[in-house]
Amino acid sequence: MNYTYFPGCSLEKNAACYDASTRAVAAQLGMQLTEVEDWNCCGATEYVSLNLTAAYSLIARNLAQASKNTSTHELVAPCSACYLNLRKCDKVLGQDPKFAGRVVQALAAGGLSYKPGTLHIRHLLDVLYQDVGLEALAAKVTKPLRGLRVAPYYGCMIVRPEFHDGGEDPEAPTSLDEILKALGADVVDYPLKAACCGGHMTQISEATGFDMIHRLVKSAADLNADLIATLCPMCQLNLDGFQGAMNRHFGSHFHMPVLYFTQLIGLAMGMSMREMGIGEEIVDARAALSRIGSEMAAEAAEPKRPRKDDKALPMPAPLKRA
Amino acid sequence: MEHNHASSFMDEVSSSAPGGEALRTCIQCGTCGGSCPSGPDMQHTPRQIFALIRAGERDVVLKSNTPWYCVSCYYCTVRCPKEIPVTEIMYTLKRMAVRDKAFDDSKAPDFSKVFIRWVEEFGRSFELGLMGVHMIRHNPFGAFKIMDMAVGMVTKGRMAFTPTRIKGLDGLKRILAKAKELEAQA
Ligand code: SF4
Ligand code: SF4
C-alpha cells in the first residue's frame, strides 16, 4: 500500500503527535507514506474568503507537487481541512473548465501543471477503514482498549461532501466507531459525532465558538465518555486547547481529554504513550487511559440513569438521621 | 429598473461561486438556517440572505455578519433539497464584502487576512504569528482568558516560534501574483 502523504501545517507542530502516530501506525500496517515534496499551506478556510483564484491556485500547487510522485495516484491527508480543500479543488477544476483555465495559467507562472482527476484524494480515516480494513487492524491489536469509553468525533469537514467516495452517511458516519470497536474500546453512541467544532469561531465571536465546544464536550461527558477520539487538528485544538477557556466562560468544570484516533490505534497495537505523543494534549489524558484493561471501571462508568422500569413516584429525599 | 437591479446582484453572486447557479432555484424552505450551528448569532439566516439576494438588497447582504459567522460545516449544503452549495455562497459573499469593504466589523475579515499574510510570505501558516497579531489588534484583554492554553501549547512544544519557509517560495509567489491578476480580470 503506497500513498503520497500530505501532512499540512498543523501536523508540523501543533498536531505533531498526530503526524508521529500516523507515521508509526502506517508503518506497522504496511503502508508506505511518501511526503509531498515541498508542500504549502492549503489555505484552510481563510484564503477562499478573500480570493477565489488565488485560493484554488494555492491548493493546486499542492496537487501539482503531489502528482510528481508517479508511483501512486493515492493522496492521503490526516487533516480534515486539508483533505476537503485538496479534494474540492480537484473536483471544481474538473467541473469548471473556464475557472480551471485561470488556475492552470497561474500554476504555469510557477512552472507547474496539474490535470484534474489525476489524484485520488482521501482522508486517513478512509484509507485505514477501506484499504487496511477492520480485520487487519484487529489482527494487530495486542493491548485492546477494553474498559475505555470513547466518544467517536468526526467533525464536519471530513464527512459532509462525499466521504468514502460517497459511501458514508454525511450525518451519521460509522467508520470511526467501527475502528475503535476493532481496537476493543467501548464506543459511545455520540449524537454530536458529525457536528462542527466551530473552526476559528473563538477568534471571531467567543460566545458562539465556546457554545459549540461546550455542546460537544458536555454531550460526551453526559454519556460518561472517558475521552473523545478525533481525526482533525482543528477539532483537537478547539476541544482540547480551548476547553479551559470554555469552562471559564460557562463556569463549568469539564475534564474531557481529546486524542487523535491514530494515538489510540497505536496504543492498542502496543506502542508506548511516549511514542504516540500522549502528554502533548492540554487536558491530560493519562487518568482516562489508566482505565484501559479495567473491566470493573467500565461497569462503573455506565451512566447512572433511573431505571426505565422503575414505576415508583418521585419521593422526597429521605430525612438525614443524625 | 428595480427588477434589473435585483437580478444583477443575483447574477453576480451565482456566477462567482462554484456551482452557484443553483442558487436561483432556492425554494425558501429554511432547511439551511435550521441546520446552521451559528444561526442564532447570525443577523440573517442563510435563507433570509438568499431572499435578500433575490430582492437585490446588495448593501444589506454584504453588511450582514452572516457569512462571517459561517463555520463552513456544510450541514446546509448536504441538506438543501435543491443542492445549492450554500457554504460556497457564504465564501463568495465574504469575498464580495472584502472587495467592497462593506462589512463594518473588521475583526473577521482581518483574521483571514493575517492568516494568509504568513502563507503568502512563507508558504506555510504560522499560528503564533496569527494569534499574536489578531489578539493584539482585536482582543488584547482576551489574551488573559487563554493564557493557560497559550502556556500549555508552548510548554508542550505545540507552538512554533518561527514560520517554516518552503523551498519553492519564489514560484509560489509568482503563482499567487498571476492568480490575483486573473481574479481581478474575471
Ligand atoms: S435549504 Fe436550500 S432551498 Fe432551502 S432555503 Fe436553504 S438554500 Fe434555499
Ligand atoms: S456551512 Fe455555514 S451556513 Fe451552512 S450550516 Fe454550516 S455554518 Fe451555517
Short mmCIF file of C-alpha atoms and ligand atoms in Angstrom, two decimals:
data_model
loop_
_atom_site.label_atom_id
_atom_site.label_comp_id
_atom_site.label_asym_id
_atom_site.label_seq_id
_atom_site.Cartn_x
_atom_site.Cartn_y
_atom_site.Cartn_z
CA MET A 1 0.00 0.00 0.00
CA ASN A 2 1.72 3.06 -1.34
CA TYR A 3 0.47 6.62 -0.67
CA THR A 4 1.54 10.19 -1.20
CA TYR A 5 1.21 11.90 2.17
CA PHE A 6 0.12 15.48 2.77
CA PRO A 7 0.71 16.34 6.45
CA GLY A 8 -0.36 20.01 6.39
CA CYS A 9 0.74 22.90 8.61
CA SER A 10 -0.96 21.76 11.82
CA LEU A 11 0.84 18.43 11.80
CA GLU A 12 4.19 20.16 11.67
CA LYS A 13 3.89 21.49 15.19
CA ASN A 14 0.58 21.91 16.98
CA ALA A 15 -0.55 18.40 16.00
CA ALA A 16 2.91 16.83 15.82
CA CYS A 17 1.60 13.83 17.78
CA TYR A 18 -0.98 13.23 15.03
CA ASP A 19 1.82 13.14 12.47
CA ALA A 20 4.04 10.90 14.60
CA SER A 21 1.24 8.48 15.45
CA THR A 22 0.07 8.38 11.83
CA ARG A 23 3.54 7.51 10.57
CA ALA A 24 4.12 4.92 13.28
CA VAL A 25 0.76 3.24 12.77
CA ALA A 26 1.10 3.32 8.98
CA ALA A 27 4.49 1.61 9.17
CA GLN A 28 3.05 -1.15 11.37
CA LEU A 29 0.20 -1.67 8.92
CA GLY A 30 2.45 -1.92 5.90
CA MET A 31 1.54 1.45 4.41
CA GLN A 32 4.25 3.42 2.66
CA LEU A 33 3.85 7.16 3.03
CA THR A 34 5.85 9.44 0.75
CA GLU A 35 5.53 13.05 1.84
CA VAL A 36 4.54 15.59 -0.83
CA GLU A 37 7.71 17.41 -1.80
CA ASP A 38 7.85 20.99 -0.56
CA TRP A 39 4.12 21.24 0.06
CA ASN A 40 2.50 24.53 1.09
CA CYS A 41 -0.41 25.54 3.32
CA CYS A 42 -3.83 24.58 1.93
CA GLY A 43 -5.23 27.99 2.91
CA ALA A 44 -7.63 26.49 5.47
CA THR A 45 -10.99 28.26 5.33
CA GLU A 46 -9.30 31.66 5.09
CA TYR A 47 -7.94 32.15 1.58
CA VAL A 48 -11.20 31.27 -0.15
CA SER A 49 -12.83 34.04 1.90
CA LEU A 50 -10.55 36.55 0.20
CA ASN A 51 -9.63 35.48 -3.32
CA LEU A 52 -11.08 32.51 -5.20
CA THR A 53 -8.46 32.10 -7.93
CA ALA A 54 -5.55 32.57 -5.53
CA ALA A 55 -7.13 30.15 -3.03
CA TYR A 56 -7.53 27.40 -5.60
CA SER A 57 -4.11 28.07 -7.13
CA LEU A 58 -2.53 27.72 -3.68
CA ILE A 59 -4.21 24.34 -3.28
CA ALA A 60 -3.49 23.32 -6.86
CA ARG A 61 0.22 23.84 -6.29
CA ASN A 62 0.00 21.01 -3.76
CA LEU A 63 -1.82 18.81 -6.26
CA ALA A 64 0.90 19.55 -8.81
CA GLN A 65 3.62 18.72 -6.29
CA ALA A 66 1.82 15.56 -5.18
CA SER A 67 1.35 14.30 -8.73
CA LYS A 68 5.12 14.37 -9.17
CA ASN A 69 5.14 11.10 -7.24
CA THR A 70 4.20 8.92 -10.20
CA SER A 71 4.39 5.68 -8.23
CA THR A 72 0.84 6.21 -6.90
CA HIS A 73 -2.28 8.31 -7.50
CA GLU A 74 -3.47 7.94 -3.94
CA LEU A 75 -3.03 11.12 -1.91
CA VAL A 76 -3.82 10.88 1.80
CA ALA A 77 -4.29 13.77 4.25
CA PRO A 78 -4.89 13.35 8.01
CA CYS A 79 -6.21 16.90 8.46
CA SER A 80 -9.88 17.30 7.58
CA ALA A 81 -9.47 20.87 6.31
CA CYS A 82 -6.55 19.92 4.05
CA TYR A 83 -8.42 16.86 2.83
CA LEU A 84 -11.51 18.86 1.99
CA ASN A 85 -9.58 21.63 0.25
CA LEU A 86 -7.48 19.26 -1.84
CA ARG A 87 -10.46 17.18 -2.83
CA LYS A 88 -12.73 20.13 -3.52
CA CYS A 89 -10.09 21.84 -5.65
CA ASP A 90 -9.56 18.73 -7.78
CA LYS A 91 -13.32 18.40 -8.26
CA VAL A 92 -14.00 22.06 -9.09
CA LEU A 93 -11.12 22.17 -11.58
CA GLY A 94 -12.59 19.12 -13.29
CA GLN A 95 -16.10 20.58 -13.46
CA ASP A 96 -15.47 24.19 -14.39
CA PRO A 97 -13.11 24.44 -17.37
CA LYS A 98 -13.26 28.23 -17.51
CA PHE A 99 -12.20 28.61 -13.90
CA ALA A 100 -9.70 25.77 -14.26
CA GLY A 101 -8.14 27.68 -17.15
CA ARG A 102 -7.28 30.52 -14.79
CA VAL A 103 -5.76 28.18 -12.20
CA VAL A 104 -3.75 26.39 -14.89
CA GLN A 105 -2.35 29.74 -16.06
CA ALA A 106 -1.44 30.70 -12.51
CA LEU A 107 0.31 27.36 -11.93
CA ALA A 108 2.19 27.77 -15.19
CA ALA A 109 3.59 31.07 -13.88
CA GLY A 110 5.33 28.95 -11.26
CA GLY A 111 6.40 26.32 -13.79
CA LEU A 112 3.87 23.73 -12.57
CA SER A 113 0.92 21.85 -14.00
CA TYR A 114 -1.83 19.56 -12.80
CA LYS A 115 -4.50 17.66 -14.68
CA PRO A 116 -7.74 17.40 -12.66
CA GLY A 117 -8.67 13.85 -11.75
CA THR A 118 -5.07 12.63 -11.69
CA LEU A 119 -5.06 12.11 -7.94
CA HIS A 120 -7.48 10.18 -5.76
CA ILE A 121 -7.66 12.36 -2.66
CA ARG A 122 -8.60 10.73 0.61
CA HIS A 123 -8.66 11.25 4.32
CA LEU A 124 -6.58 9.00 6.53
CA LEU A 125 -9.71 7.57 8.17
CA ASP A 126 -10.97 6.43 4.77
CA VAL A 127 -7.68 4.75 3.96
CA LEU A 128 -7.46 2.94 7.30
CA TYR A 129 -11.07 1.84 7.08
CA GLN A 130 -11.23 0.78 3.46
CA ASP A 131 -7.70 -0.14 2.38
CA VAL A 132 -6.30 -1.54 5.62
CA GLY A 133 -9.67 -2.74 6.88
CA LEU A 134 -11.05 -3.70 10.26
CA GLU A 135 -9.76 -7.27 10.19
CA ALA A 136 -6.17 -6.30 9.51
CA LEU A 137 -6.42 -3.62 12.19
CA ALA A 138 -7.87 -6.01 14.76
CA ALA A 139 -5.18 -8.55 13.95
CA LYS A 140 -2.51 -6.06 15.06
CA VAL A 141 -4.16 -5.29 18.40
CA THR A 142 -2.06 -6.57 21.29
CA LYS A 143 -3.39 -4.29 24.02
CA PRO A 144 -7.13 -3.94 23.47
CA LEU A 145 -8.68 -0.72 24.76
CA ARG A 146 -11.16 -2.67 26.87
CA GLY A 147 -12.87 -0.61 29.53
CA LEU A 148 -12.16 2.69 27.80
CA ARG A 149 -15.31 4.61 26.86
CA VAL A 150 -14.61 6.61 23.74
CA ALA A 151 -16.81 9.20 22.01
CA PRO A 152 -16.05 8.99 18.27
CA TYR A 153 -15.91 12.51 16.87
CA TYR A 154 -15.75 13.04 13.11
CA GLY A 155 -16.45 16.76 12.91
CA CYS A 156 -17.87 18.29 9.81
CA MET A 157 -15.37 18.74 7.04
CA ILE A 158 -14.48 15.14 6.52
CA VAL A 159 -17.90 13.56 6.31
CA ARG A 160 -20.01 16.09 4.51
CA PRO A 161 -19.02 16.15 0.87
CA GLU A 162 -18.93 12.57 -0.44
CA PHE A 163 -16.63 11.00 2.10
CA HIS A 164 -15.52 7.44 1.29
CA ASP A 165 -16.40 8.43 -2.28
CA GLY A 166 -20.00 8.78 -1.20
CA GLY A 167 -20.16 5.54 0.76
CA GLU A 168 -20.72 7.06 4.19
CA ASP A 169 -23.74 8.89 5.58
CA PRO A 170 -22.81 12.57 5.83
CA GLU A 171 -24.54 12.96 9.18
CA ALA A 172 -24.31 9.55 10.80
CA PRO A 173 -20.93 8.12 9.83
CA THR A 174 -19.80 4.87 11.42
CA SER A 175 -16.28 4.06 10.19
CA LEU A 176 -14.50 5.58 13.19
CA ASP A 177 -16.94 3.80 15.54
CA GLU A 178 -16.07 0.53 13.86
CA ILE A 179 -12.33 1.14 14.00
CA LEU A 180 -12.50 1.97 17.72
CA LYS A 181 -14.56 -1.16 18.34
CA ALA A 182 -11.96 -3.21 16.48
CA LEU A 183 -9.43 -1.83 18.98
CA GLY A 184 -11.59 -3.18 21.81
CA ALA A 185 -12.85 0.19 23.04
CA ASP A 186 -16.30 0.73 24.48
CA VAL A 187 -17.72 3.10 21.85
CA VAL A 188 -20.27 5.64 23.00
CA ASP A 189 -23.24 6.37 20.76
CA TYR A 190 -22.28 10.02 20.37
CA PRO A 191 -25.11 12.07 18.90
CA LEU A 192 -22.93 15.06 18.00
CA LYS A 193 -20.32 12.94 16.21
CA ALA A 194 -20.63 14.93 12.99
CA ALA A 195 -21.31 18.38 14.46
CA CYS A 196 -18.93 21.26 13.89
CA CYS A 197 -16.24 22.26 16.43
CA GLY A 198 -16.58 25.89 15.36
CA GLY A 199 -13.38 26.20 13.35
CA HIS A 200 -11.82 29.58 14.01
CA MET A 201 -15.01 30.96 15.59
CA THR A 202 -13.40 31.51 19.02
CA GLN A 203 -11.36 34.25 17.32
CA ILE A 204 -14.39 35.91 15.71
CA SER A 205 -17.08 35.58 18.36
CA GLU A 206 -16.11 33.92 21.62
CA ALA A 207 -19.65 33.27 22.75
CA THR A 208 -20.55 31.48 19.51
CA GLY A 209 -17.31 29.48 19.46
CA PHE A 210 -17.40 28.44 23.11
CA ASP A 211 -21.01 27.38 22.75
CA MET A 212 -20.12 24.88 20.02
CA ILE A 213 -17.24 23.50 22.08
CA HIS A 214 -19.44 23.30 25.17
CA ARG A 215 -22.13 21.29 23.38
CA LEU A 216 -19.62 18.73 22.16
CA VAL A 217 -17.76 18.33 25.45
CA LYS A 218 -20.93 18.27 27.54
CA SER A 219 -22.55 15.63 25.37
CA ALA A 220 -19.51 13.37 25.68
CA ALA A 221 -19.40 13.95 29.46
CA ASP A 222 -23.13 13.27 29.83
CA LEU A 223 -22.55 9.92 28.16
CA ASN A 224 -19.72 9.18 30.61
CA ALA A 225 -17.12 9.03 27.88
CA ASP A 226 -13.56 8.80 29.19
CA LEU A 227 -12.28 10.69 26.19
CA ILE A 228 -13.11 11.97 22.74
CA ALA A 229 -11.35 10.49 19.70
CA THR A 230 -10.79 12.97 16.89
CA LEU A 231 -9.29 12.97 13.41
CA CYS A 232 -8.82 16.67 12.76
CA PRO A 233 -6.24 19.07 14.25
CA MET A 234 -8.73 21.95 14.27
CA CYS A 235 -11.25 19.89 16.26
CA GLN A 236 -8.50 18.78 18.63
CA LEU A 237 -7.30 22.33 19.18
CA ASN A 238 -10.80 23.61 19.83
CA LEU A 239 -11.99 20.84 22.13
CA ASP A 240 -8.69 20.37 23.97
CA GLY A 241 -6.92 23.73 23.80
CA PHE A 242 -9.97 25.89 24.36
CA GLN A 243 -11.65 23.60 26.90
CA GLY A 244 -10.26 25.61 29.83
CA ALA A 245 -11.41 28.93 28.40
CA MET A 246 -14.80 27.40 27.58
CA ASN A 247 -15.08 26.11 31.17
CA ARG A 248 -14.41 29.60 32.49
CA HIS A 249 -16.94 31.09 30.10
CA PHE A 250 -19.67 28.72 31.29
CA GLY A 251 -18.49 28.23 34.87
CA SER A 252 -18.26 24.52 34.10
CA HIS A 253 -15.60 22.02 35.17
CA PHE A 254 -15.27 19.55 32.34
CA HIS A 255 -12.14 17.47 32.08
CA MET A 256 -12.57 15.68 28.77
CA PRO A 257 -9.34 14.56 27.11
CA VAL A 258 -9.26 14.64 23.31
CA LEU A 259 -6.88 12.28 21.50
CA TYR A 260 -6.28 11.51 17.84
CA PHE A 261 -7.67 8.19 16.69
CA THR A 262 -4.21 7.22 15.46
CA GLN A 263 -2.87 7.61 19.01
CA LEU A 264 -5.49 5.12 20.21
CA ILE A 265 -4.69 2.72 17.35
CA GLY A 266 -1.00 2.89 18.27
CA LEU A 267 -1.68 2.24 21.96
CA ALA A 268 -3.85 -0.74 21.07
CA MET A 269 -1.03 -2.07 18.90
CA GLY A 270 1.24 -1.97 21.92
CA MET A 271 3.14 1.21 21.14
CA SER A 272 4.11 3.38 24.09
CA MET A 273 2.38 6.54 25.28
CA ARG A 274 5.57 8.43 24.58
CA GLU A 275 5.77 7.17 21.01
CA MET A 276 2.16 8.23 20.50
CA GLY A 277 2.80 11.71 21.86
CA ILE A 278 0.40 11.25 24.76
CA GLY A 279 1.03 14.15 27.13
CA GLU A 280 1.01 16.81 24.42
CA GLU A 281 -2.70 17.32 24.98
CA ILE A 282 -3.68 20.24 27.23
CA VAL A 283 -6.41 18.27 29.03
CA ASP A 284 -4.38 15.41 30.47
CA ALA A 285 -5.45 12.01 29.14
CA ARG A 286 -3.39 9.78 31.42
CA ALA A 287 -6.01 9.19 34.09
CA ALA A 288 -8.54 8.26 31.42
CA LEU A 289 -6.09 5.92 29.72
CA SER A 290 -5.31 4.18 33.01
CA ARG A 291 -8.81 2.75 32.75
CA ILE A 292 -7.75 0.54 29.85
CA GLY A 293 -7.98 -3.07 30.82
CA SER A 294 -10.12 -2.50 33.89
CA GLU A 295 -13.44 -4.15 33.13
CA MET A 296 -14.71 -3.02 36.55
CA ALA A 297 -14.22 0.59 35.62
CA ALA A 298 -16.24 0.03 32.50
CA GLU A 299 -19.12 -1.24 34.60
CA ALA A 300 -18.91 1.67 36.98
CA ALA A 301 -18.82 4.09 34.08
CA GLU A 302 -22.30 3.13 32.93
CA PRO A 303 -24.50 6.21 33.11
CA LYS A 304 -26.46 6.31 36.31
CA ARG A 305 -29.94 6.88 34.95
CA PRO A 306 -33.13 5.98 36.72
CA ARG A 307 -34.14 2.52 35.56
CA LYS A 308 -36.81 2.57 32.88
CA ASP A 309 -38.98 0.05 34.71
CA ASP A 310 -38.84 1.96 37.98
CA LYS A 311 -42.52 2.72 38.46
CA ALA A 312 -42.12 4.49 41.77
CA LEU A 313 -43.42 8.01 42.05
CA PRO A 314 -40.84 10.69 42.76
CA MET A 315 -40.42 10.80 46.54
CA PRO A 316 -38.99 13.50 48.75
CA ALA A 317 -35.43 12.75 49.78
CA PRO A 318 -35.28 10.70 52.98
CA LEU A 319 -34.58 12.72 56.11
CA LYS A 320 -30.99 12.56 57.21
CA ARG A 321 -30.57 10.86 60.55
CA ALA A 322 -28.01 12.44 62.74
CA MET B 1 -35.36 49.04 -13.40
CA GLU B 2 -35.80 47.61 -9.95
CA HIS B 3 -36.03 44.19 -11.50
CA ASN B 4 -32.76 44.61 -13.39
CA HIS B 5 -31.04 45.85 -10.30
CA ALA B 6 -32.22 42.83 -8.35
CA SER B 7 -31.33 40.28 -10.99
CA SER B 8 -27.88 41.75 -11.46
CA PHE B 9 -26.94 41.10 -7.83
CA MET B 10 -28.25 37.55 -8.17
CA ASP B 11 -26.17 37.18 -11.36
CA GLU B 12 -23.09 38.44 -9.60
CA VAL B 13 -23.41 36.06 -6.65
CA SER B 14 -24.46 32.98 -8.58
CA SER B 15 -21.73 33.35 -11.16
CA SER B 16 -18.92 33.84 -8.64
CA ALA B 17 -19.47 30.69 -6.56
CA PRO B 18 -18.54 27.24 -7.86
CA GLY B 19 -21.92 25.65 -8.65
CA GLY B 20 -23.62 28.91 -7.65
CA GLU B 21 -26.16 28.87 -10.48
CA ALA B 22 -28.30 26.56 -8.36
CA LEU B 23 -29.00 29.49 -6.05
CA ARG B 24 -31.72 30.63 -8.45
CA THR B 25 -33.72 27.53 -7.59
CA CYS B 26 -33.92 28.21 -3.83
CA ILE B 27 -37.41 27.39 -2.59
CA GLN B 28 -37.01 29.26 0.71
CA CYS B 29 -37.64 26.14 2.74
CA GLY B 30 -35.32 27.23 5.55
CA THR B 31 -33.55 23.89 5.90
CA CYS B 32 -30.21 25.67 5.71
CA GLY B 33 -30.89 28.05 8.59
CA GLY B 34 -32.48 25.30 10.65
CA SER B 35 -29.29 23.25 10.28
CA CYS B 36 -26.89 26.06 10.99
CA PRO B 37 -24.91 25.87 14.27
CA SER B 38 -24.25 29.61 14.22
CA GLY B 39 -27.74 30.52 13.02
CA PRO B 40 -28.83 32.07 16.35
CA ASP B 41 -25.93 34.53 16.26
CA MET B 42 -26.33 35.50 12.62
CA GLN B 43 -28.08 38.74 11.72
CA HIS B 44 -29.87 36.91 8.91
CA THR B 45 -30.33 33.19 8.48
CA PRO B 46 -28.93 31.76 5.24
CA ARG B 47 -32.49 31.51 3.89
CA GLN B 48 -33.09 35.19 4.61
CA ILE B 49 -29.81 36.07 2.92
CA PHE B 50 -30.96 34.24 -0.20
CA ALA B 51 -34.28 36.08 -0.19
CA LEU B 52 -32.38 39.36 0.16
CA ILE B 53 -30.10 38.43 -2.74
CA ARG B 54 -33.12 37.72 -4.88
CA ALA B 55 -34.54 41.11 -3.90
CA GLY B 56 -31.28 42.79 -4.91
CA GLU B 57 -30.53 44.03 -1.38
CA ARG B 58 -26.81 44.23 -2.02
CA ASP B 59 -25.91 46.53 0.88
CA VAL B 60 -27.89 44.64 3.48
CA VAL B 61 -26.39 41.33 2.38
CA LEU B 62 -22.78 42.48 2.22
CA LYS B 63 -23.04 44.28 5.55
CA SER B 64 -24.57 41.30 7.31
CA ASN B 65 -22.46 39.32 9.77
CA THR B 66 -23.97 36.10 8.40
CA PRO B 67 -21.18 34.93 6.08
CA TRP B 68 -18.57 35.72 8.73
CA TYR B 69 -20.39 33.59 11.29
CA CYS B 70 -20.45 30.66 8.89
CA VAL B 71 -18.06 28.00 10.21
CA SER B 72 -18.14 26.01 6.93
CA CYS B 73 -19.66 22.94 8.46
CA TYR B 74 -21.52 22.03 5.23
CA TYR B 75 -24.69 20.94 7.06
CA CYS B 76 -26.75 23.26 4.87
CA THR B 77 -25.01 22.03 1.72
CA VAL B 78 -25.77 18.34 2.30
CA ARG B 79 -29.30 19.03 3.49
CA CYS B 80 -30.51 21.57 0.91
CA PRO B 81 -33.23 19.90 -1.18
CA LYS B 82 -32.16 21.94 -4.22
CA GLU B 83 -28.48 21.00 -3.86
CA ILE B 84 -27.46 24.62 -3.51
CA PRO B 85 -23.81 24.94 -2.41
CA VAL B 86 -24.72 27.21 0.50
CA THR B 87 -21.27 27.09 2.09
CA GLU B 88 -19.61 28.19 -1.17
CA ILE B 89 -22.07 31.06 -1.45
CA MET B 90 -21.13 32.17 2.06
CA TYR B 91 -17.47 32.25 0.95
CA THR B 92 -18.48 34.21 -2.13
CA LEU B 93 -20.31 36.79 -0.04
CA LYS B 94 -17.23 37.13 2.16
CA ARG B 95 -15.08 37.82 -0.89
CA MET B 96 -17.54 40.39 -2.20
CA ALA B 97 -17.77 42.10 1.18
CA VAL B 98 -13.97 42.25 1.46
CA ARG B 99 -13.63 43.62 -2.05
CA ASP B 100 -16.27 46.30 -1.45
CA LYS B 101 -15.04 46.93 2.12
CA ALA B 102 -18.71 46.53 3.04
CA PHE B 103 -18.53 44.60 6.30
CA ASP B 104 -18.17 47.01 9.20
CA ASP B 105 -16.65 44.75 11.82
CA SER B 106 -13.13 44.27 10.51
CA LYS B 107 -12.32 41.51 13.01
CA ALA B 108 -13.42 38.53 10.93
CA PRO B 109 -12.00 39.62 7.55
CA ASP B 110 -8.82 40.66 9.34
CA PHE B 111 -8.37 37.17 10.76
CA SER B 112 -8.39 35.73 7.25
CA LYS B 113 -6.02 38.42 6.00
CA VAL B 114 -3.48 37.93 8.78
CA PHE B 115 -3.62 34.15 8.34
CA ILE B 116 -2.99 34.49 4.64
CA ARG B 117 -0.25 37.06 5.03
CA TRP B 118 2.01 34.42 6.60
CA VAL B 119 1.07 31.90 3.93
CA GLU B 120 1.90 34.33 1.15
CA GLU B 121 5.21 35.25 2.76
CA PHE B 122 6.40 31.79 3.79
CA GLY B 123 4.21 29.21 2.07
CA ARG B 124 3.03 27.81 5.40
CA SER B 125 0.71 29.12 8.07
CA PHE B 126 2.07 30.38 11.38
CA GLU B 127 -0.20 30.03 14.38
CA LEU B 128 1.79 32.07 16.85
CA GLY B 129 2.06 34.99 14.47
CA LEU B 130 -1.59 34.74 13.62
CA MET B 131 -2.82 34.58 17.20
CA GLY B 132 -0.41 37.29 18.29
CA VAL B 133 -1.35 39.83 15.66
CA HIS B 134 -5.04 39.05 15.81
CA MET B 135 -5.24 39.24 19.59
CA ILE B 136 -3.30 42.48 19.83
CA ARG B 137 -5.49 44.12 17.22
CA HIS B 138 -8.88 42.87 18.24
CA ASN B 139 -8.90 41.38 21.69
CA PRO B 140 -5.89 42.44 23.76
CA PHE B 141 -7.60 41.63 27.06
CA GLY B 142 -8.92 38.35 25.72
CA ALA B 143 -5.36 37.09 25.74
CA PHE B 144 -5.62 36.57 29.50
CA LYS B 145 -8.53 34.23 29.04
CA ILE B 146 -6.48 31.82 27.02
CA MET B 147 -3.21 32.38 28.84
CA ASP B 148 -3.17 28.90 30.35
CA MET B 149 -3.79 27.46 26.93
CA ALA B 150 -1.01 29.50 25.36
CA VAL B 151 1.39 28.47 28.15
CA GLY B 152 0.31 24.85 27.72
CA MET B 153 0.85 24.98 23.97
CA VAL B 154 4.33 26.37 24.45
CA THR B 155 5.43 24.05 27.25
CA LYS B 156 4.09 21.04 25.41
CA GLY B 157 6.05 22.02 22.34
CA ARG B 158 2.97 22.61 20.22
CA MET B 159 3.76 26.19 19.26
CA ALA B 160 6.39 27.02 16.64
CA PHE B 161 8.25 30.27 17.25
CA THR B 162 9.20 30.78 13.64
CA PRO B 163 7.27 30.01 10.48
CA THR B 164 8.54 27.36 8.08
CA ARG B 165 9.62 28.69 4.71
CA ILE B 166 9.03 26.45 1.71
CA LYS B 167 11.79 25.98 -0.85
CA GLY B 168 9.70 26.92 -3.85
CA LEU B 169 8.62 30.22 -2.35
CA ASP B 170 9.52 32.28 -5.44
CA GLY B 171 7.46 30.01 -7.64
CA LEU B 172 4.55 30.16 -5.21
CA LYS B 173 4.68 33.94 -5.16
CA ARG B 174 4.57 34.02 -8.96
CA ILE B 175 1.59 31.65 -8.93
CA LEU B 176 -0.31 33.78 -6.46
CA ALA B 177 0.52 37.04 -8.23
CA LYS B 178 -0.75 35.60 -11.51
CA ALA B 179 -3.85 34.21 -9.79
CA LYS B 180 -4.68 37.61 -8.30
CA GLU B 181 -4.20 39.27 -11.66
CA LEU B 182 -6.61 36.78 -13.28
CA GLU B 183 -9.12 37.13 -10.46
CA ALA B 184 -9.16 40.90 -10.90
CA GLN B 185 -9.92 40.46 -14.62
CA ALA B 186 -12.62 37.85 -14.11
S1 SF4 C 1 -32.09 24.74 2.18
FE1 SF4 C 1 -31.68 25.25 0.02
S2 SF4 C 1 -33.69 25.58 -0.91
FE2 SF4 C 1 -33.99 25.62 1.32
S3 SF4 C 1 -33.88 27.83 1.85
FE3 SF4 C 1 -31.82 26.97 2.10
S4 SF4 C 1 -30.80 27.30 0.14
FE4 SF4 C 1 -32.99 27.59 -0.23
S1 SF4 C 2 -21.86 25.83 6.38
FE1 SF4 C 2 -22.13 27.86 7.26
S2 SF4 C 2 -24.19 28.49 6.67
FE2 SF4 C 2 -24.06 26.30 6.32
S3 SF4 C 2 -24.91 25.37 8.20
FE3 SF4 C 2 -22.65 25.49 8.43
S4 SF4 C 2 -22.28 27.45 9.48
FE4 SF4 C 2 -24.39 27.52 8.67
#
